[in-house]
Short mmCIF file of C-alpha atoms in Angstrom, two decimals:
data_model
loop_
_atom_site.label_atom_id
_atom_site.label_comp_id
_atom_site.label_asym_id
_atom_site.label_seq_id
_atom_site.Cartn_x
_atom_site.Cartn_y
_atom_site.Cartn_z
CA MET Z 22 43.84 -24.60 -52.01
CA LEU Z 23 42.79 -27.66 -49.80
CA SER Z 24 45.37 -28.30 -46.73
CA SER Z 25 45.52 -31.33 -44.52
CA LYS Z 26 42.90 -29.40 -42.32
CA LYS Z 27 40.79 -28.80 -45.57
CA GLU Z 28 41.16 -24.95 -45.48
CA GLN Z 29 39.24 -23.11 -48.02
CA ILE Z 30 40.00 -23.73 -51.66
CA THR Z 31 40.30 -21.15 -54.27
CA ILE Z 32 40.06 -21.92 -57.88
CA GLU Z 33 39.85 -20.25 -61.45
CA SER Z 34 38.45 -20.85 -65.10
CA ASN Z 35 37.49 -19.61 -68.69
CA ILE Z 36 35.71 -20.45 -72.12
CA GLU Z 37 34.69 -19.49 -76.09
CA GLU Z 38 32.65 -20.45 -79.10
CA ARG Z 39 31.72 -19.85 -83.05
CA ASN Z 40 29.58 -19.85 -86.28
CA THR Z 41 28.18 -21.14 -89.68
CA LYS Z 42 29.71 -23.06 -92.74
CA GLU Z 43 31.70 -19.97 -93.98
CA PRO Z 44 34.80 -19.09 -91.85
CA VAL Z 45 33.79 -17.43 -88.75
CA CYS Z 46 34.95 -13.96 -88.78
CA ILE Z 47 35.52 -11.95 -85.58
CA LYS Z 48 34.09 -8.45 -85.99
CA ASN Z 49 34.49 -5.55 -83.83
CA SER Z 50 33.39 -6.87 -80.21
CA GLU Z 51 32.75 -5.45 -77.04
CA ARG Z 52 36.35 -5.63 -76.28
CA PHE Z 53 37.91 -7.72 -79.14
CA GLU Z 54 41.11 -5.32 -79.26
CA GLU Z 55 41.94 -6.00 -75.74
CA MET Z 56 43.46 -8.95 -73.95
CA ASN Z 57 41.96 -9.53 -70.62
CA GLU Z 58 42.84 -7.25 -67.82
CA SER Z 59 45.86 -8.95 -66.60
CA GLY Z 60 47.19 -8.84 -70.15
CA THR Z 61 47.08 -12.71 -70.51
CA GLU Z 62 45.08 -14.97 -72.69
CA ASN Z 63 42.61 -17.24 -71.20
CA LYS Z 64 43.75 -20.31 -73.07
CA GLU Z 65 41.40 -22.87 -71.42
CA GLU Z 66 38.33 -21.06 -72.59
CA LYS Z 67 39.99 -20.45 -75.95
CA GLN Z 68 40.14 -24.15 -76.54
CA TYR Z 69 36.26 -24.29 -76.11
CA LEU Z 70 35.67 -21.42 -78.40
CA ASP Z 71 38.15 -22.88 -81.04
CA LEU Z 72 36.09 -26.10 -81.01
CA VAL Z 73 32.96 -24.26 -81.53
CA ARG Z 74 34.35 -22.51 -84.41
CA GLU Z 75 35.80 -25.51 -85.90
CA ILE Z 76 32.44 -27.28 -85.72
CA ILE Z 77 30.46 -24.35 -87.52
CA GLU Z 78 33.15 -24.09 -89.90
CA THR Z 79 33.75 -27.76 -90.94
CA GLY Z 80 31.19 -30.01 -89.15
CA GLU Z 81 28.88 -32.13 -90.92
CA GLU Z 82 25.17 -31.31 -91.33
CA ARG Z 83 23.13 -33.93 -89.59
CA ILE Z 84 19.55 -34.64 -88.57
CA ASP Z 85 18.98 -35.23 -84.80
CA ARG Z 86 16.61 -36.73 -82.49
CA THR Z 87 14.93 -33.31 -81.73
CA GLY Z 88 14.37 -32.44 -85.30
CA THR Z 89 16.22 -29.27 -84.84
CA GLY Z 90 19.16 -29.97 -86.95
CA THR Z 91 22.95 -29.72 -86.24
CA VAL Z 92 26.48 -29.54 -87.31
CA SER Z 93 28.64 -32.10 -85.86
CA VAL Z 94 32.13 -33.56 -85.61
CA PHE Z 95 33.24 -36.91 -83.85
CA ALA Z 96 35.83 -37.26 -81.19
CA PRO Z 97 37.36 -33.73 -81.23
CA PRO Z 98 40.59 -33.36 -79.18
CA GLN Z 99 40.05 -33.13 -75.31
CA LEU Z 100 39.61 -30.12 -73.54
CA ARG Z 101 41.79 -29.79 -70.54
CA PHE Z 102 41.39 -27.66 -67.61
CA ASP Z 103 43.64 -26.94 -64.47
CA LEU Z 104 41.65 -26.81 -61.29
CA SER Z 105 44.32 -26.04 -59.08
CA SER Z 106 44.20 -22.18 -59.55
CA SER Z 107 41.13 -21.45 -61.09
CA PHE Z 108 37.25 -22.70 -61.73
CA PRO Z 109 36.39 -23.21 -65.30
CA LEU Z 110 33.16 -21.05 -65.56
CA ILE Z 111 32.90 -19.56 -69.01
CA THR Z 112 33.29 -15.82 -69.19
CA THR Z 113 32.13 -15.05 -72.79
CA LYS Z 114 28.48 -15.29 -71.65
CA LYS Z 115 26.94 -15.28 -68.01
CA VAL Z 116 26.50 -18.80 -66.63
CA PHE Z 117 23.65 -19.68 -64.08
CA PHE Z 118 26.22 -20.85 -61.42
CA ARG Z 119 23.25 -21.68 -58.79
CA ALA Z 120 21.87 -24.02 -61.70
CA ILE Z 121 25.15 -25.87 -61.85
CA VAL Z 122 25.52 -26.46 -58.16
CA GLU Z 123 21.93 -27.57 -57.63
CA GLU Z 124 21.67 -29.93 -60.45
CA LEU Z 125 25.04 -31.68 -59.23
CA LEU Z 126 23.80 -31.89 -55.77
CA PHE Z 127 20.56 -33.33 -56.94
CA PHE Z 128 22.58 -36.00 -58.88
CA VAL Z 129 24.97 -36.59 -55.62
CA ARG Z 130 21.79 -37.11 -53.44
CA GLY Z 131 20.56 -39.76 -56.14
CA GLU Z 132 17.46 -37.71 -56.52
CA THR Z 133 14.94 -37.97 -59.58
CA ASP Z 134 12.06 -35.68 -59.03
CA ALA Z 135 12.64 -32.53 -61.26
CA THR Z 136 10.19 -30.58 -58.70
CA ILE Z 137 13.01 -30.39 -56.22
CA LEU Z 138 15.03 -28.39 -58.71
CA GLN Z 139 12.13 -26.42 -59.71
CA ASN Z 140 11.51 -25.30 -56.31
CA LYS Z 141 14.93 -23.94 -56.09
CA GLY Z 142 14.49 -21.97 -59.43
CA VAL Z 143 16.30 -24.40 -61.60
CA LYS Z 144 14.29 -25.30 -64.65
CA ILE Z 145 16.69 -27.14 -66.78
CA TRP Z 146 14.85 -30.35 -66.42
CA ASP Z 147 11.29 -28.95 -67.01
CA GLY Z 148 11.15 -30.02 -70.80
CA ASN Z 149 12.33 -33.51 -70.07
CA GLY Z 150 9.85 -34.04 -67.07
CA SER Z 151 6.84 -32.50 -68.64
CA ARG Z 152 3.64 -34.49 -68.93
CA GLU Z 153 3.77 -34.00 -72.86
CA TYR Z 154 7.34 -35.33 -73.11
CA LEU Z 155 7.00 -38.37 -70.87
CA ASP Z 156 3.85 -39.20 -72.86
CA SER Z 157 5.72 -38.74 -75.93
CA ILE Z 158 8.44 -41.42 -75.12
CA GLY Z 159 5.74 -43.93 -73.90
CA LEU Z 160 5.96 -43.20 -70.30
CA PHE Z 161 2.20 -42.64 -69.68
CA ASP Z 162 2.23 -43.87 -66.19
CA ARG Z 163 5.05 -41.79 -64.82
CA LYS Z 164 4.33 -38.95 -62.76
CA GLU Z 165 5.08 -35.47 -64.22
CA ASN Z 166 8.85 -34.41 -63.29
CA ASP Z 167 9.47 -38.11 -62.46
CA LEU Z 168 12.90 -38.41 -64.54
CA GLY Z 169 13.74 -42.12 -63.74
CA PRO Z 170 16.77 -43.64 -63.08
CA VAL Z 171 18.97 -40.99 -64.46
CA TYR Z 172 22.50 -39.81 -63.74
CA GLY Z 173 22.91 -39.70 -59.89
CA TRP Z 174 20.36 -42.30 -59.20
CA GLN Z 175 22.96 -44.58 -61.43
CA TRP Z 176 25.60 -43.25 -59.29
CA ARG Z 177 24.23 -44.05 -56.08
CA HIS Z 178 21.94 -46.92 -56.85
CA PHE Z 179 23.48 -48.76 -59.81
CA GLY Z 180 21.55 -52.21 -60.42
CA ALA Z 181 18.70 -51.60 -57.99
CA LYS Z 182 15.11 -51.77 -59.53
CA TYR Z 183 13.41 -48.21 -60.24
CA THR Z 184 10.01 -47.75 -59.40
CA SER Z 185 9.26 -44.07 -58.82
CA SER Z 186 10.80 -40.69 -57.41
CA ASP Z 187 9.08 -41.15 -54.35
CA ALA Z 188 10.48 -44.62 -53.30
CA ASP Z 189 13.40 -45.05 -50.85
CA TYR Z 190 16.20 -46.69 -52.29
CA THR Z 191 18.49 -46.33 -49.31
CA GLY Z 192 21.10 -49.29 -49.14
CA LYS Z 193 19.69 -50.68 -52.50
CA GLY Z 194 21.85 -51.09 -55.62
CA TYR Z 195 25.57 -50.51 -55.73
CA ASP Z 196 26.93 -46.81 -54.37
CA GLN Z 197 29.56 -46.05 -57.12
CA LEU Z 198 30.21 -42.61 -55.74
CA GLN Z 199 30.93 -43.49 -52.24
CA ARG Z 200 32.97 -46.49 -53.39
CA VAL Z 201 35.06 -43.96 -55.52
CA ILE Z 202 35.55 -41.52 -52.27
CA ASP Z 203 36.40 -44.74 -50.04
CA THR Z 204 38.89 -45.99 -52.71
CA ILE Z 205 40.69 -42.54 -52.90
CA LYS Z 206 40.89 -42.48 -49.17
CA ASN Z 207 42.14 -46.23 -48.79
CA ASN Z 208 43.72 -47.12 -52.02
CA PRO Z 209 44.36 -43.97 -54.00
CA SER Z 210 46.53 -45.78 -56.71
CA ASP Z 211 43.54 -48.02 -57.61
CA ARG Z 212 42.76 -48.10 -61.52
CA ARG Z 213 38.98 -48.65 -60.79
CA MET Z 214 37.89 -45.52 -59.57
CA ILE Z 215 35.02 -45.05 -61.99
CA ILE Z 216 31.55 -43.71 -62.07
CA SER Z 217 28.93 -44.75 -64.79
CA ALA Z 218 25.66 -43.52 -65.60
CA TRP Z 219 25.18 -45.65 -68.70
CA ASN Z 220 22.99 -48.63 -67.65
CA PRO Z 221 21.50 -50.12 -70.84
CA ALA Z 222 18.82 -52.12 -68.85
CA ASP Z 223 17.29 -49.00 -67.46
CA MET Z 224 17.40 -46.75 -70.66
CA HIS Z 225 13.67 -47.38 -71.33
CA LEU Z 226 12.80 -46.05 -67.81
CA MET Z 227 14.82 -42.66 -68.20
CA ALA Z 228 13.44 -39.41 -69.53
CA LEU Z 229 16.72 -38.73 -71.11
CA PRO Z 230 19.62 -41.24 -71.37
CA PRO Z 231 22.66 -39.77 -69.84
CA CYS Z 232 24.79 -37.62 -72.22
CA HIS Z 233 27.80 -37.38 -69.66
CA MET Z 234 28.17 -40.99 -68.86
CA PHE Z 235 31.54 -42.05 -67.70
CA ALA Z 236 34.10 -40.50 -65.43
CA GLN Z 237 37.38 -41.81 -64.10
CA PHE Z 238 39.18 -40.45 -61.29
CA TYR Z 239 43.20 -40.56 -60.61
CA VAL Z 240 45.21 -39.19 -57.59
CA THR Z 241 48.79 -38.01 -58.52
CA LYS Z 242 51.52 -38.40 -56.03
CA PRO Z 243 49.22 -40.34 -53.50
CA ASN Z 244 49.85 -40.26 -49.96
CA THR Z 245 52.02 -37.25 -50.04
CA LYS Z 246 50.85 -33.59 -48.95
CA ASP Z 247 51.24 -32.84 -52.73
CA ALA Z 248 48.44 -35.26 -53.79
CA GLU Z 249 46.17 -34.25 -56.33
CA LEU Z 250 42.81 -35.47 -57.60
CA SER Z 251 42.15 -35.39 -61.33
CA CYS Z 252 39.09 -36.48 -63.28
CA GLN Z 253 38.67 -37.67 -67.07
CA PHE Z 254 35.15 -37.78 -68.05
CA TYR Z 255 33.43 -39.02 -71.40
CA GLN Z 256 30.20 -37.52 -72.76
CA ARG Z 257 28.69 -39.34 -75.99
CA SER Z 258 26.35 -36.39 -76.81
CA CYS Z 259 27.77 -32.48 -76.56
CA ASP Z 260 25.52 -29.39 -77.11
CA MET Z 261 28.47 -27.00 -77.46
CA GLY Z 262 26.26 -24.09 -77.07
CA LEU Z 263 24.14 -24.79 -73.98
CA GLY Z 264 25.41 -28.06 -72.37
CA VAL Z 265 29.23 -28.09 -72.61
CA PRO Z 266 29.88 -25.04 -70.63
CA PHE Z 267 27.61 -26.30 -67.98
CA ASN Z 268 29.24 -29.71 -68.05
CA ILE Z 269 32.50 -28.24 -67.78
CA ALA Z 270 31.90 -26.48 -64.68
CA SER Z 271 29.83 -29.47 -63.33
CA TYR Z 272 32.55 -31.84 -63.68
CA ALA Z 273 35.20 -29.44 -62.28
CA LEU Z 274 32.67 -28.87 -59.18
CA LEU Z 275 32.26 -32.61 -58.67
CA THR Z 276 36.18 -33.07 -58.78
CA ILE Z 277 36.55 -30.43 -56.18
CA MET Z 278 33.93 -31.68 -53.92
CA ILE Z 279 35.28 -35.23 -53.91
CA ALA Z 280 38.83 -33.75 -53.55
CA TYR Z 281 37.73 -31.97 -50.48
CA VAL Z 282 36.10 -34.86 -48.73
CA THR Z 283 38.98 -37.07 -49.28
CA ASN Z 284 41.45 -34.31 -48.19
CA LEU Z 285 43.26 -33.88 -51.60
CA LYS Z 286 44.01 -30.86 -53.64
CA PRO Z 287 41.95 -30.37 -57.02
CA GLY Z 288 44.20 -31.43 -60.04
CA LYS Z 289 43.01 -31.55 -63.72
CA LEU Z 290 39.86 -31.82 -65.46
CA ILE Z 291 40.10 -33.75 -68.87
CA TYR Z 292 36.91 -33.60 -71.04
CA CYS Z 293 36.63 -36.19 -73.87
CA MET Z 294 33.58 -35.88 -76.19
CA GLY Z 295 31.88 -38.19 -78.86
CA ASP Z 296 29.29 -36.42 -80.99
CA ALA Z 297 30.36 -32.84 -80.33
CA HIS Z 298 27.65 -30.51 -82.37
CA VAL Z 299 26.09 -27.08 -82.54
CA TYR Z 300 22.24 -26.68 -83.14
CA SER Z 301 21.40 -24.94 -86.12
CA ASP Z 302 19.29 -22.26 -83.97
CA HIS Z 303 22.42 -21.68 -81.79
CA ILE Z 304 24.66 -20.69 -84.59
CA GLU Z 305 23.95 -16.84 -84.76
CA ALA Z 306 24.04 -16.58 -81.07
CA LEU Z 307 27.28 -18.17 -80.77
CA LYS Z 308 28.70 -15.78 -83.42
CA VAL Z 309 28.13 -13.14 -80.87
CA GLN Z 310 29.83 -15.38 -78.48
CA LEU Z 311 32.93 -15.96 -80.59
CA GLU Z 312 33.26 -11.98 -81.01
CA ARG Z 313 34.15 -11.97 -77.12
CA VAL Z 314 37.61 -12.09 -75.60
CA PRO Z 315 37.31 -14.33 -72.62
CA TYR Z 316 38.07 -12.89 -69.19
CA GLU Z 317 40.14 -14.83 -66.52
CA PHE Z 318 38.40 -17.68 -64.78
CA PRO Z 319 37.12 -17.03 -61.41
CA ARG Z 320 38.12 -18.91 -58.25
CA LEU Z 321 36.17 -21.14 -56.15
CA LYS Z 322 35.96 -21.18 -52.49
CA ILE Z 323 34.31 -23.53 -50.03
CA ARG Z 324 32.92 -21.86 -47.22
CA LYS Z 325 31.96 -24.56 -44.95
CA HIS Z 326 33.65 -27.69 -43.60
CA VAL Z 327 31.48 -30.85 -44.58
CA GLU Z 328 32.51 -34.57 -43.89
CA ARG Z 329 30.28 -36.20 -46.41
CA ILE Z 330 29.59 -35.15 -49.88
CA GLU Z 331 25.95 -35.52 -49.37
CA ASP Z 332 26.28 -32.71 -46.94
CA PHE Z 333 27.20 -29.82 -49.23
CA SER Z 334 24.53 -27.02 -50.11
CA TYR Z 335 24.47 -24.23 -52.65
CA GLU Z 336 25.61 -21.88 -49.87
CA ASP Z 337 28.58 -23.60 -49.12
CA PHE Z 338 30.24 -22.33 -52.42
CA GLU Z 339 31.51 -18.97 -53.46
CA VAL Z 340 32.66 -17.87 -56.66
CA GLU Z 341 35.31 -15.12 -56.49
CA GLY Z 342 36.28 -12.74 -59.32
CA TYR Z 343 33.64 -14.02 -61.80
CA LYS Z 344 33.71 -11.40 -64.53
CA SER Z 345 31.68 -12.01 -67.60
CA TYR Z 346 29.75 -10.65 -70.65
CA LYS Z 347 26.05 -10.75 -70.80
CA LYS Z 348 23.89 -13.71 -70.84
CA ILE Z 349 23.35 -15.12 -74.57
CA SER Z 350 19.93 -16.90 -74.69
CA MET Z 351 19.57 -20.27 -76.77
CA LYS Z 352 16.77 -22.45 -76.88
CA MET Z 353 17.05 -26.07 -75.61
CA SER Z 354 15.85 -28.75 -77.91
CA VAL Z 355 14.14 -31.42 -76.40
#
């Protein structure tokens, strides 16, 4: 946990999922008969799994942009996570933590060249940065792996004119992220601590419009030793199999990072969804995941003191006590 001297923080977390239009039956699983080792139920991961199951059983079948097909519900109940004692990294399948960290740092720095991620072994933007894909959406003159003014660029340079991933945007546009950090430090009761990646004027330049698009921050008990930073974020399009576990951990990490550089404790993460869907080719894999009983969430430790949020690196974070099941492969729809 963070003290006034920014001592190392520790944190924990959980998660789950489900299947097709018929009721999803839990069969004999790897450890279905057991609770997790502490004898407690991971209720935070269970809320995710319960939502996956509900979508598979009751969701509307829909045609989607990718042509894969989904089952979908609109505006399901919020998912809520307590960041004060655990880090919400799902346990019912192995999650690639490095990819979560490196992508978030990529956003925090306002970067848009997916080659930066590729060079660190993170391939999650390869499909949307490929020559074939960029040509398919009319970005014929765009350099391969130049994603355009996506996510973090909007966080750091909202309103600036985007030209290419090679350009220097220092001091250009409106730096929403730094404004939130400064406001938390100087006026923590403010109701305008908001970051938006949704910029309609730039949509035609983006390789992919933002799925998670809006976040608001809130300080409880400001100006006291018990002050905590919470975050509520909205996501318009929620891929329950691949994307949502990633997004939960990413916004948890963002909240923890902002809390650290503003000398606050991490509080709550609240996840609001629009179109929450399961891709048709993920259903069988999610059935396997739904048979698994989640372990307790791990804890997150910050290993090195930093002053600025841009100064964090992957090596500064350590996940302690992460116990999970094996990886479950699911295809990404582009």
